[in-house]
Structure formats: structure tokens, C-alpha cells
Amino acid sequence: MATIMDVAKLAGVSKATVSRVLNNNLHVSEETRARVLYAIEKLGFKPKFSAKALANSKKNFKIAICISKRMDLIKDESDEIGQFYGIILKEIKGMATLYGIEEENIHLENPQKGYDGYILVSGDVTKEIIKEYRKLGKPMVLVDHYIIGEKIDSILPDSFDGSFYAVNYLIKHGMKNILHLHGPLNSYGFRSRYNGYTEAMLSNGLIPKYYEYDDVNNNMSYVVKKIIKNEKVDAIFTSNDMTAIRLMDELKKYNVKIPEDISIIGFDDIPKAKRYNPPLTTVKVFKQEMGNIAFKRLYELMLNENIHPIRISLFTKFIKRKSTK
Amino acid sequence: MATIMDVAKLAGVSKATVSRVLNNNLHVSEETRARVLYAIEKLGFKPKFSAKALANSKKNFKIAICISKRMDLIKDESDEIGQFYGIILKEIKGMATLYGIEEENIHLENPQKGYDGYILVSGDVTKEIIKEYRKLGKPMVLVDHYIIGEKIDSILPDSFDGSFYAVNYLIKHGMKNILHLHGPLNSYGFRSRYNGYTEAMLSNGLIPKYYEYDDVNNNMSYVVKKIIKNEKVDAIFTSNDMTAIRLMDELKKYNVKIPEDISIIGFDDIPKAKRYNPPLTTVKVFKQEMGNIAFKRLYELMLNENIHPIRISLFTKFIKRKSTK
């Protein structure tokens, strides 16, 4: 039988690092963690848990990770959705491996019986879809989404708090004309960011100004033309990093210098944000931690522990890079 | 040494019920739970935990429950604050007993060294107070409050969700002229309820209308006079039950019939809500569960587990009584 040393050797890390992964200490980098989980699976290593956890694992839970059809394309983290959801999904699968729980991907749109719990990962979840899943009578957890009045356990970033902090930072650094370029407001996440921006502006006696960017019709060149024509702008805060990157691509065509002419702040901290020129100042969403907490919450619910439904919002972190003065 | 049977006998409940309390199953009524916890303390009963929990309990944690000076008056649940915070505090103390952890009350305003963790229970917590507690360098959890941008672990009711649901209920039952009588909006809880009301009205194409009730100056008679003079009212949604009760007291002086003339909905579900005539329709805040989750969150943080800071919002429950049509 494989030992913890075998795992450490194959993963090329110390025994202490393997221990940290097993104890679910998130101070291990994502890359290292992935290598350790790979080695655990490859070697068929069985971690020792407490008596209680062992008793539970005898229950042989099987869970479904439900993603929408349009996310099938996620093969790695090279595309836009993959940069965000890919990390969440990897963490959920990693936790399942650690806990010795079987997991399968199914399509969100086709609820299937036969699982002990469901993790719904997508902003595409609707009230109608929730209704179908309720019929299955099993615990479920919603990730990166929340639907008003449905009282489903939900795990999401604290977008309101993060936006308020970022916009407040710009104001404290002397900027006044700050625009918000937001996505469709039927998304709860975008709406929370919109509200955080608004709260920061109003509480500092500044007037909020909004532009909507609609990524289906990709109207960025139209929006940028309008901004350049009509506005005196110190900074633009966007709903997410992809919007910020498209915005910067477009602004460059008009020879706008970032950050000298306009400061830009995104949201999410996708890997691309750091690599862009200039590197994007943003608000980090803790994607790995979201996957981790989502898995553990579903696990609790399957054990019938702490069953009162809750919404868990993970605080974000402001990351200063070169796209802001 | 006392056995589980001794505890059951003294508490006047079955062994299974004691087990449920020990396993932290919240399907036990508050009264029963209190009796069992009393018996456990009285008999010095030591529950058996898993090996891991035992190892942890050897750490002899000592925690401080921090309440503001004005809450010293809480002797029981007979007064207004006691009806809400009394239940939360009782649960935190009960959990400490269960986990074999020493707890002491201290004044929020006078942070003191010498504890392994702090639970701050009060809407009176400010940024300045948080700064003082940070200096102590120990984990802390905030209950029933949240401060923007401070990233402190916080446990609170999902006021936005609950308000939306309640107001939407009124609208679905044919009411259109729905007022919101709210407390001071510098309170995060009141602001969330205000936002939930607003969202429900706007998303149904109705115009929100607000009145502020300020319980320091107790301007209820002034507010009610204004409402009666100026408004066509089907229903009034208030920020909390105490406001709803004062409102109904005042409306009765004008011979307004509840619910025939005006429907009233409160928020919190304090014990008095059920006993009022007519019994008050309200949104239940899960106070016991809030105390429970707050304790467990602090416990995790003291063990250095799952340390990413989070805000946990507990979904509420709409309770239909006789104050609404």
C-alpha cells in the first residue's frame, strides 16, 4: 500500500506539504496541491481520517457536479470561462478524491437521479432548474450564484464588499470621475458589484456613472467611443477582468495611456489579469476556496449536519498592479 | 462519573434527545436544549467526542463574549434586546459548555487580553472597536453585524432575501400600496431590509415608499399621523417586530383595524410577536442557529482551520400569522 512518503516523492514535495494538503490547509499553492492530488489518485493512496470521518466515508457517497452545456468547452484554463470555473471544478474534484467520494459531471439542464448530493456550478441556474433539482429530494449547493427567495445553500464571493473597497481605494487616491462599466444586471454578482460601487461613490459625495457592456453583442467599441466623447474620466471600474481587458484593448486604439490617462480596475483576478500589459489591478475572488467550501458544505448536508440553509460569501482581496496610478 | 442516562433523567428527556443535543442537532426545541445543557453542567457530564475533538479540547481554549455596556441589562428575555440577543448569547454559552470551553462576558468597549478568541455580539461594533480587537492578535467573529471592507468573519440573517420574500408575498396577495417603515439606515441590517423591500416593489412595477422611524426619539405618533393623512395604504412592512408592535399600538388609537384596513409585517420573530393581538406576521431570524454557527466558526478559527474570512448569512423564514390578510 502506498505511503505518505510515496506520495511526497511522486509529487516532488516534502511530507509536510502532503500533510498540509491532507489537512486541507489552503496555504499550499494551487499548483503544488494539484500535483499532490494527482499523486494521491495515481498511487491509490488512502489518507487516514478521524474515526468519525472514516465512519462517514463508509457511506459511499456519490455526488454530481452539474455544469451547463455551454461550459463543456472547458478543457483547461486557457479560455475565459475556464480561467474562472476551471479552478473551482478542479478543487471540488480534488476534495472528492481526498474524502474518497465518487463524483461525476452531469449537465445542469438534465437533472439525473442516483446521486447523494448535487453541486450546481453556474450563473446559468434558474428558478425552473432549481425546481427540477428539488424533486430529486437530495441536498444541493449552488456555487457562484444566488437566487432570491429560494433559500438554497449558496457559496459566492462577497462582490459588494470587494467593489466598495476597490472604488474607495481610487477615491482615497484622489480620483473623482470614476465610471462603472458593468455587465447585465440580472446577474446577482454584477448587481452586487454595481451596488458596492454605488455605495462607495455616494458615501464619498460623488456621483455614480454607469455604462453597460453587453458581451453577447460585444459593443465595446461603441461604449468606448461614447466614453471618450462624453466623459472626463479618472478611472473605470469594470464588472470583471475580461471586460477590463477588452476595455484596455479598445482604449489603446485611441492612444489612451493606462494608468497615466485612465486607471482601470477589474474583478476576479483570472490568471490573464497578471499577464496583461499593464498588469491589471483587480479584486481577487478566491475560486479555489469557493470550491473547497462548496464541497464541505454539501458534505455536511449529506451527513444531515448543520442543515439550516445559509449563504456563504467569501471576502475578496484587493490586488494593486500597474493599471492604476 | 455522570452518564448520559443521568443527564436524561435530570433533564426529564429521553437518552435519544440528549444525544441529539450532543450531536448538535437543532431539531430539539430551545427549551429542551436549555434543560439538557443545564443538566450537563450541573452533573459535570463529559461528553465523548471524536479523537480529534478530544485532542483539540486539550488546548483549554478560553473565549470572551463581548457585549456592549448598554446590553448589561439583559437579565432574561423579558425586554426588547433580551428577546433577540438573549437567545444568541444562551446558545453560545451552551455550545461552550458542550465543547468544554471556558467563556466569560466582557464589555465590548474594553478589549482585554488573555483569551483565545472573541465573539462580538452587537450592532454597536464600530471600525474603531475592531481596530482595538485586531491588536490582540486573536480570532474574532462578529454576530448580527457586518462592517464594509473590514473582512471580519460575520454571522447574520439574510435580511435582503427575507424582506424580498415577505414583500413579494403581499404583492402576490393583491396588495399594491405597501409602505416601508424603517429604522436608521446606517445599520447594515436595516439597510438590507430596505433594499429587499425596494427590489420586490420595483421588480413588480410598484413604487416604493419609505418612512423613517427613529426609536431614540420615538416619533411613532408623528409618523402614524403623517401616514394616515397622506397615504392610501394596503400594508406596512417594518424593519423589525418591535417597530411593528409600536406601530400597531399607535394605529389602534385611530381605530384602524388590522388586518382588515391595513396588513402589518415585522421582522425577527421575537417571542412577543406571537403573543400580540393580532399575532404578528413576520420573518423569522434564526437566532439560536446564529449563536451556534458563530461559536463553531470561532472554534474553527482558533484551530486555524478554514481560515479564509467569510460572511455567513442565514436564510430566514416567512411566518404567516393574523396581522396580514
XYZ file of C-alpha atoms in Angstrom:
650
model
C 0.000 0.000 0.000
C 1.238 3.481 -0.882
C 2.521 5.609 1.990
C 2.561 9.348 2.511
C 6.290 9.267 1.567
C 5.469 7.692 -1.807
C 3.010 10.486 -2.472
C 5.568 13.130 -1.478
C 8.186 11.574 -3.749
C 5.954 11.332 -6.807
C 4.668 14.886 -6.287
C 8.197 16.158 -5.690
C 7.278 17.821 -2.395
C 8.002 17.284 1.297
C 5.985 15.006 3.559
C 4.889 18.104 5.466
C 3.389 19.544 2.285
C 1.392 16.371 1.650
C 0.169 16.623 5.237
C -0.911 20.174 4.663
C -2.921 19.136 1.622
C -4.491 16.249 3.540
C -5.395 18.590 6.380
C -6.946 20.902 3.896
C -4.655 23.777 4.679
C -5.060 26.210 1.826
C -1.668 27.825 2.299
C -0.359 25.357 -0.282
C -0.169 26.822 -3.804
C -2.705 25.628 -6.343
C -0.022 24.029 -8.492
C 1.509 22.073 -5.605
C -1.888 20.995 -4.408
C -2.769 19.734 -7.886
C 0.460 17.707 -8.038
C -0.218 16.146 -4.625
C -3.807 15.259 -5.526
C -2.609 13.741 -8.782
C -0.073 11.586 -6.895
C -2.722 10.505 -4.367
C -5.022 9.366 -7.142
C -2.245 7.758 -9.201
C -0.917 5.715 -6.262
C -4.338 4.908 -4.843
C -3.185 6.346 -1.524
C -5.798 6.160 1.247
C -5.425 9.013 3.727
C -6.184 8.227 7.381
C -9.025 10.283 8.732
C -10.500 10.553 12.196
C -12.794 7.759 13.340
C -15.791 9.928 12.594
C -14.741 10.737 9.043
C -13.972 7.070 8.414
C -17.404 6.054 9.644
C -18.916 8.599 7.295
C -16.845 7.559 4.314
C -18.316 4.070 4.670
C -21.491 5.604 3.394
C -20.021 5.637 -0.098
C -21.470 8.923 -1.158
C -21.658 9.703 -4.832
C -22.086 13.289 -5.962
C -22.885 15.040 -9.217
C -21.136 18.200 -10.337
C -23.639 19.973 -12.560
C -22.389 22.368 -15.198
C -24.256 23.956 -18.061
C -23.839 22.646 -21.584
C -22.058 25.744 -22.773
C -19.319 25.004 -20.238
C -18.478 21.686 -21.906
C -15.800 23.514 -23.760
C -13.729 23.915 -20.615
C -10.819 21.664 -21.282
C -8.242 23.663 -19.396
C -7.719 27.142 -18.053
C -6.821 28.720 -21.355
C -10.218 30.155 -22.152
C -12.245 32.758 -20.331
C -14.720 30.570 -18.507
C -12.034 28.016 -17.757
C -9.923 30.624 -16.039
C -12.667 31.086 -13.517
C -14.771 27.913 -13.282
C -11.896 25.563 -14.116
C -10.247 26.337 -10.781
C -13.480 25.816 -8.855
C -14.172 22.479 -10.555
C -10.625 21.233 -10.006
C -10.902 21.955 -6.290
C -14.241 20.162 -5.945
C -12.820 17.089 -7.689
C -9.683 17.272 -5.543
C -11.730 17.353 -2.346
C -13.822 14.408 -3.548
C -10.594 12.453 -4.072
C -9.395 13.375 -0.584
C -12.673 12.308 1.005
C -12.887 9.127 -1.053
C -16.156 10.194 -2.644
C -17.165 9.335 -6.185
C -18.028 12.320 -8.390
C -19.405 12.658 -11.877
C -20.093 15.574 -14.186
C -23.634 15.912 -15.444
C -25.380 18.573 -17.461
C -27.148 21.122 -15.333
C -30.042 21.111 -17.799
C -30.683 17.365 -17.346
C -31.100 16.593 -13.636
C -30.445 12.892 -13.019
C -31.352 10.631 -10.120
C -28.887 8.357 -8.402
C -26.638 10.798 -6.529
C -26.461 11.662 -2.829
C -25.827 15.329 -3.485
C -25.526 17.936 -6.214
C -23.178 20.865 -6.678
C -24.551 23.341 -9.218
C -21.710 25.417 -10.646
C -23.001 28.107 -12.936
C -24.545 31.515 -13.279
C -26.988 29.820 -15.674
C -29.042 28.238 -12.891
C -32.660 29.450 -12.944
C -35.668 29.059 -10.654
C -37.041 26.456 -13.075
C -33.869 24.376 -12.906
C -33.906 24.566 -9.094
C -37.483 23.267 -9.131
C -36.378 20.184 -11.063
C -33.495 19.502 -8.691
C -35.730 19.868 -5.641
C -37.805 16.954 -6.964
C -34.771 14.693 -6.571
C -35.015 15.232 -2.793
C -31.256 15.377 -2.183
C -29.025 18.112 -0.777
C -27.684 20.665 -3.214
C -25.274 23.586 -3.135
C -25.115 26.465 -5.580
C -21.701 27.912 -6.445
C -21.058 31.490 -7.644
C -24.745 32.246 -7.828
C -27.691 33.061 -5.596
C -31.385 33.168 -6.385
C -33.560 35.433 -4.256
C -36.167 33.737 -2.100
C -35.191 30.145 -2.975
C -33.211 29.548 0.250
C -30.656 27.260 -1.347
C -27.222 26.904 0.216
C -25.033 29.195 -1.863
C -21.310 29.894 -1.966
C -20.199 33.115 -3.594
C -17.651 35.918 -3.489
C -18.547 38.998 -1.449
C -18.813 41.211 -4.517
C -20.437 44.095 -2.695
C -17.666 44.318 -0.119
C -14.909 43.926 -2.723
C -16.283 46.592 -5.050
C -16.783 49.059 -2.252
C -13.192 48.571 -1.155
C -11.730 48.974 -4.664
C -13.702 52.090 -5.540
C -12.993 53.595 -2.136
C -9.292 52.999 -2.808
C -9.472 55.038 -6.030
C -11.274 57.848 -4.240
C -8.741 57.888 -1.388
C -6.053 58.266 -4.049
C -7.603 61.460 -5.332
C -9.734 60.183 -8.211
C -13.211 61.588 -8.576
C -14.528 60.866 -12.035
C -14.897 57.133 -11.730
C -17.136 55.253 -14.170
C -18.574 51.787 -13.710
C -18.671 49.583 -16.791
C -20.975 46.743 -15.838
C -22.388 43.558 -17.295
C -26.127 42.686 -17.403
C -27.696 43.407 -14.002
C -29.883 40.311 -13.961
C -26.715 38.572 -12.770
C -26.610 38.747 -8.966
C -22.838 39.072 -8.969
C -22.826 42.021 -11.349
C -25.627 43.661 -9.377
C -23.682 43.347 -6.114
C -20.620 44.920 -7.722
C -22.823 47.704 -9.075
C -24.230 48.271 -5.577
C -20.777 48.284 -3.967
C -19.563 50.851 -6.492
C -22.646 52.994 -5.955
C -22.324 52.869 -2.155
C -18.655 53.903 -2.299
C -19.360 56.832 -4.636
C -22.391 58.140 -2.727
C -20.795 57.781 0.702
C -17.941 59.963 -0.563
C -20.284 62.556 -2.021
C -19.524 61.593 -5.641
C -21.974 60.938 -8.445
C -22.005 57.375 -9.821
C -21.969 56.977 -13.616
C -22.741 53.718 -15.357
C -22.193 52.218 -18.796
C -23.477 48.769 -19.696
C -21.232 46.438 -21.629
C -23.067 43.530 -23.142
C -20.606 40.771 -24.012
C -23.039 38.871 -26.241
C -23.204 41.718 -28.739
C -19.704 42.831 -27.785
C -20.435 46.525 -28.050
C -17.093 47.600 -26.556
C -16.009 49.842 -29.434
C -19.362 51.653 -29.274
C -19.108 52.072 -25.476
C -15.535 53.340 -25.596
C -16.398 55.850 -28.315
C -19.194 57.189 -26.140
C -16.997 57.408 -23.045
C -14.205 59.194 -24.857
C -16.625 61.668 -26.410
C -18.720 62.453 -23.343
C -16.752 61.930 -20.180
C -13.974 63.369 -18.110
C -12.620 60.131 -16.692
C -10.022 59.428 -13.988
C -10.757 55.727 -13.644
C -13.034 52.932 -14.837
C -14.131 50.062 -12.598
C -15.425 47.037 -14.539
C -17.649 44.090 -13.533
C -14.918 41.572 -14.270
C -11.384 41.143 -15.591
C -12.396 40.031 -19.085
C -14.364 43.259 -19.535
C -11.383 45.256 -18.230
C -9.053 43.538 -20.692
C -11.359 44.167 -23.651
C -11.751 47.753 -22.486
C -7.972 48.262 -22.321
C -7.537 46.667 -25.774
C -10.024 49.180 -27.138
C -8.663 52.207 -25.246
C -5.196 51.523 -26.681
C -6.600 52.099 -30.179
C -7.280 55.690 -29.106
C -3.766 56.014 -27.656
C -5.172 56.324 -24.159
C -2.334 55.615 -21.695
C -3.056 53.297 -18.796
C -2.731 54.320 -15.988
C -1.436 57.812 -16.856
C -4.652 58.926 -18.578
C -7.131 56.476 -17.092
C -6.801 53.949 -14.248
C -8.544 50.594 -14.713
C -9.724 48.097 -12.084
C -11.185 44.673 -12.867
C -12.743 41.957 -10.708
C -11.974 38.194 -10.293
C -8.195 38.033 -10.728
C -8.159 35.496 -13.556
C -4.641 34.320 -14.496
C -4.679 36.573 -17.578
C -5.010 39.702 -15.390
C -1.454 39.394 -14.098
C -0.003 38.730 -17.570
C -1.668 41.664 -19.358
C 0.392 44.757 -20.195
C -0.006 46.716 -17.988
C -0.813 44.072 -15.349
C -4.382 44.635 -14.202
C -5.256 45.959 -10.743
C -8.175 43.843 -9.625
C -10.214 42.310 -6.813
C -9.273 38.694 -6.221
C -12.093 36.185 -5.962
C -10.966 33.103 -4.041
C -12.007 30.479 -6.548
C -10.197 27.533 -5.005
C -11.610 28.371 -1.571
C -15.111 28.632 -3.094
C -14.813 25.099 -4.480
C -13.435 23.889 -1.170
C -16.205 25.399 0.931
C -18.873 24.257 -1.550
C -17.705 20.662 -1.283
C -17.560 20.743 2.517
C -20.975 22.351 2.743
C -22.516 19.633 0.558
C -20.738 17.014 2.656
C -22.262 18.436 5.858
C -25.704 18.452 4.293
C -25.351 14.835 3.129
C -24.478 13.909 6.733
C -27.534 15.864 7.868
C -25.377 18.197 9.981
C -25.912 21.953 10.384
C -28.781 21.846 7.973
C -30.113 25.388 8.343
C -29.699 26.865 4.827
C -27.017 29.531 4.551
C -25.356 31.775 2.042
C -21.583 31.936 2.460
C -19.868 34.996 0.995
C -16.081 34.822 0.778
C -14.330 38.113 1.326
C -12.183 39.207 -1.613
C -8.735 40.794 -1.725
C -7.720 43.984 -3.476
C -4.653 43.398 -5.690
C -2.753 46.526 -6.707
C -0.905 46.181 -10.029
C 0.132 48.675 -12.722
C -3.191 49.572 -14.364
C -3.951 52.102 -11.621
C -1.997 55.160 -10.554
C -18.892 9.890 36.844
C -22.205 11.058 35.426
C -23.594 9.087 32.482
C -25.786 10.115 29.610
C -28.700 8.407 31.422
C -28.163 10.634 34.468
C -28.348 13.679 32.228
C -31.520 12.405 30.548
C -33.122 11.744 33.933
C -32.301 15.153 35.403
C -33.434 16.932 32.251
C -36.588 14.819 32.063
C -35.964 13.767 28.488
C -35.030 10.586 26.633
C -31.452 9.434 26.083
C -32.008 9.993 22.353
C -32.806 13.648 22.988
C -29.590 14.108 24.990
C -27.761 12.521 22.053
C -29.374 14.917 19.671
C -28.226 17.867 21.761
C -24.713 16.424 21.981
C -24.632 15.923 18.232
C -25.700 19.473 17.809
C -28.902 18.590 16.031
C -31.004 21.737 16.107
C -34.301 19.931 15.733
C -34.518 19.951 19.525
C -36.641 22.797 20.909
C -34.847 25.662 22.621
C -36.450 24.862 25.971
C -35.458 21.195 25.882
C -31.964 22.062 24.780
C -31.612 24.527 27.652
C -32.741 21.837 30.149
C -30.229 19.334 28.772
C -27.371 21.832 28.845
C -28.281 22.746 32.416
C -28.188 19.066 33.416
C -24.830 18.550 31.686
C -23.320 21.456 33.577
C -24.936 20.533 36.891
C -23.718 16.920 36.762
C -20.317 17.777 35.314
C -21.036 15.324 32.492
C -18.176 14.994 29.993
C -19.452 14.116 26.533
C -17.277 11.788 24.451
C -16.059 13.401 21.283
C -14.053 12.038 18.393
C -10.313 11.610 18.899
C -9.694 14.803 17.006
C -12.087 16.876 19.062
C -10.591 15.441 22.274
C -7.116 16.367 21.132
C -8.340 19.862 20.469
C -10.158 20.213 23.747
C -6.847 19.590 25.494
C -5.909 23.030 24.291
C -8.116 24.503 27.003
C -9.441 27.367 24.979
C -10.921 30.304 26.792
C -13.158 32.713 24.911
C -14.652 36.121 25.567
C -18.214 37.012 24.673
C -18.165 40.754 24.108
C -21.353 42.718 24.578
C -21.852 46.443 24.773
C -22.424 48.148 28.109
C -25.999 49.043 27.285
C -26.741 45.315 26.993
C -25.817 44.678 30.634
C -29.450 44.999 31.417
C -30.237 41.699 29.716
C -31.178 39.511 32.594
C -33.710 37.425 30.767
C -35.808 37.519 27.646
C -38.434 39.857 29.015
C -37.099 43.054 27.497
C -36.689 44.060 23.865
C -32.989 43.456 23.402
C -33.127 40.318 25.510
C -35.747 38.818 23.245
C -33.262 38.914 20.412
C -29.719 38.829 21.812
C -30.610 36.760 24.881
C -31.268 33.736 22.681
C -28.000 34.175 20.775
C -25.962 34.512 23.982
C -27.623 31.478 25.578
C -26.710 29.348 22.575
C -23.066 30.485 22.555
C -22.752 29.658 26.250
C -24.464 26.317 25.693
C -22.053 25.398 22.915
C -19.088 26.386 25.090
C -20.392 24.024 27.776
C -20.737 21.228 25.222
C -17.213 21.752 23.925
C -15.735 22.093 27.403
C -14.538 25.613 26.710
C -14.361 28.345 29.304
C -16.253 31.522 28.415
C -16.525 34.908 30.045
C -18.528 38.040 29.324
C -16.560 41.214 28.819
C -17.551 44.692 27.760
C -17.174 45.272 24.057
C -15.821 48.753 24.785
C -12.909 47.410 26.886
C -10.998 44.821 24.871
C -8.997 42.578 27.213
C -6.061 40.275 26.590
C -5.934 36.697 27.798
C -8.486 34.966 25.597
C -8.025 32.617 22.635
C -10.926 34.077 20.712
C -13.597 36.763 20.797
C -17.256 36.755 19.809
C -18.559 40.286 19.318
C -22.327 40.314 19.696
C -23.740 43.717 18.942
C -24.826 46.207 16.346
C -22.744 48.713 18.330
C -19.420 47.442 16.967
C -17.570 50.159 15.042
C -14.428 50.274 12.884
C -12.581 51.816 15.832
C -13.561 48.967 18.143
C -12.475 46.421 15.509
C -9.080 48.136 15.326
C -8.591 47.643 19.056
C -9.534 43.964 18.878
C -7.193 43.372 15.936
C -4.314 44.459 18.158
C -4.996 41.463 20.417
C -3.991 39.212 17.507
C -6.617 36.542 18.163
C -9.504 35.226 16.040
C -12.793 37.060 16.272
C -16.314 36.626 14.959
C -18.946 39.313 14.603
C -22.580 38.368 15.224
C -25.613 40.154 13.737
C -23.451 42.837 12.208
C -21.133 43.412 9.267
C -18.770 46.276 8.568
C -17.931 47.015 4.931
C -14.335 46.468 3.894
C -13.113 45.108 7.251
C -13.175 41.436 6.172
C -14.125 40.097 9.578
C -15.898 36.774 9.859
C -19.535 37.727 10.311
C -22.704 35.789 11.037
C -26.000 37.449 10.220
C -29.540 36.864 8.988
C -30.148 37.178 5.261
C -32.274 40.293 5.659
C -32.300 41.125 1.963
C -33.659 37.724 0.999
C -36.215 37.667 3.823
C -37.578 41.143 3.074
C -37.874 40.444 -0.615
C -39.841 37.283 0.121
C -42.224 38.973 2.585
C -42.994 41.969 0.387
C -43.373 39.755 -2.652
C -45.910 37.715 -0.647
C -48.015 40.830 -0.015
C -47.890 41.757 -3.684
C -48.880 38.245 -4.802
C -51.900 38.581 -2.489
C -53.123 41.641 -4.339
C -51.667 44.453 -2.237
C -50.124 47.376 -4.051
C -49.785 50.314 -1.701
C -47.125 48.905 0.576
C -45.092 51.264 2.771
C -41.785 50.503 4.420
C -41.292 51.869 7.918
C -37.591 51.537 8.545
C -35.043 52.220 11.268
C -31.828 54.245 10.770
C -30.097 53.148 7.568
C -26.575 53.274 8.997
C -27.452 49.849 10.421
C -26.456 47.230 7.843
C -29.415 45.020 8.801
C -31.957 47.784 8.313
C -30.337 48.763 5.015
C -30.550 45.190 3.721
C -34.228 45.017 4.635
C -34.762 48.364 2.906
C -33.002 47.014 -0.212
C -35.022 43.790 -0.195
C -38.275 45.758 0.045
C -37.173 48.093 -2.743
C -36.168 45.227 -5.034
C -39.510 43.460 -4.508
C -41.508 46.625 -5.238
C -39.530 47.645 -8.317
C -39.410 44.167 -9.819
C -43.227 44.113 -9.612
C -43.559 47.528 -11.190
C -44.641 49.212 -7.933
C -43.306 52.420 -6.410
C -41.537 52.041 -3.060
C -42.467 54.499 -0.294
C -40.453 54.958 2.851
C -40.986 56.413 6.318
C -38.215 56.518 8.892
C -38.982 55.597 12.472
C -36.325 56.681 14.896
C -36.670 54.736 18.137
C -34.430 57.071 20.126
C -36.824 59.981 19.720
C -39.742 57.580 19.442
C -41.590 59.589 16.817
C -44.231 56.924 16.166
C -47.257 59.104 16.807
C -45.875 61.723 14.413
C -45.166 59.102 11.742
C -48.586 57.480 12.051
C -50.325 60.851 11.821
C -48.458 61.566 8.598
C -49.240 58.147 7.112
C -52.936 58.386 7.932
C -53.167 61.883 6.487
C -51.187 61.321 3.278
C -51.323 57.729 2.191
C -53.592 55.132 0.718
C -52.163 52.077 2.443
C -52.776 48.355 1.963
C -49.865 47.155 4.079
C -46.848 48.315 6.080
C -43.600 46.348 6.266
C -41.396 47.343 9.217
C -37.659 46.894 9.905
C -38.312 44.780 12.978
C -41.015 43.367 15.239
C -40.660 45.991 17.967
C -41.363 48.725 15.428
C -44.342 46.743 14.111
C -45.744 46.379 17.632
C -45.371 50.093 18.402
C -46.943 50.863 15.055
C -49.949 48.632 15.760
C -50.341 50.154 19.259
C -50.493 53.582 17.649
C -52.757 52.591 14.743
C -55.286 51.191 17.225
C -55.714 54.709 18.668
C -57.105 55.735 15.277
C -59.401 52.687 15.182
C -57.505 51.248 12.255
C -58.377 47.542 12.008
C -55.536 45.081 11.498
C -55.528 43.305 9.094
C -58.898 44.449 7.633
C -57.781 48.040 6.984
C -54.007 47.603 6.937
C -51.826 44.476 6.925
C -48.637 44.594 9.014
C -45.435 42.553 8.652
C -42.498 42.686 11.067
C -39.042 41.126 11.070
C -37.169 38.933 13.617
C -39.940 36.843 15.203
C -39.247 37.821 18.793
C -41.373 35.878 21.333
C -43.687 38.880 21.781
C -44.689 38.754 18.078
C -46.682 35.566 18.569
C -48.390 36.834 21.726
C -49.556 40.187 20.359
C -53.187 40.699 19.399
C -53.435 40.139 16.479
C -50.421 37.799 16.327
C -47.815 39.415 14.084
C -46.936 38.054 10.647
C -43.159 38.275 10.458
C -39.880 36.999 9.057
C -38.150 34.654 11.452
C -34.480 35.255 12.142
C -32.816 32.067 13.356
C -31.224 33.459 16.496
C -30.259 30.149 18.089
C -28.672 28.971 14.836
C -26.776 32.257 14.563
C -25.249 31.705 18.006
C -24.484 28.107 17.104
C -22.752 28.938 13.837
C -20.871 31.862 15.427
C -19.439 29.591 18.102
C -18.429 26.912 15.602
C -16.866 29.459 13.285
C -14.756 30.885 16.120
C -13.787 27.341 17.100
C -12.563 26.611 13.550
C -10.562 29.826 13.509
C -8.958 29.039 16.879
C -7.901 25.662 15.430
C -6.539 27.516 12.408
C -8.885 25.614 10.081
C -10.668 27.077 7.051
C -9.284 30.475 7.807
C -10.368 32.379 4.704
C -12.663 35.098 6.099
C -16.346 34.663 5.271
C -19.703 36.217 5.873
C -22.410 33.669 6.652
C -25.988 34.781 6.022
C -28.690 32.541 7.456
C -31.812 32.327 5.356
C -34.944 33.446 7.177
C -38.457 32.013 7.236
C -41.710 33.803 6.491
C -44.237 33.227 9.297
C -47.857 33.949 8.388
C -49.999 34.990 11.356
C -53.124 37.164 11.720
C -51.764 40.664 11.143
C -51.938 40.189 7.369
C -54.900 39.412 5.165
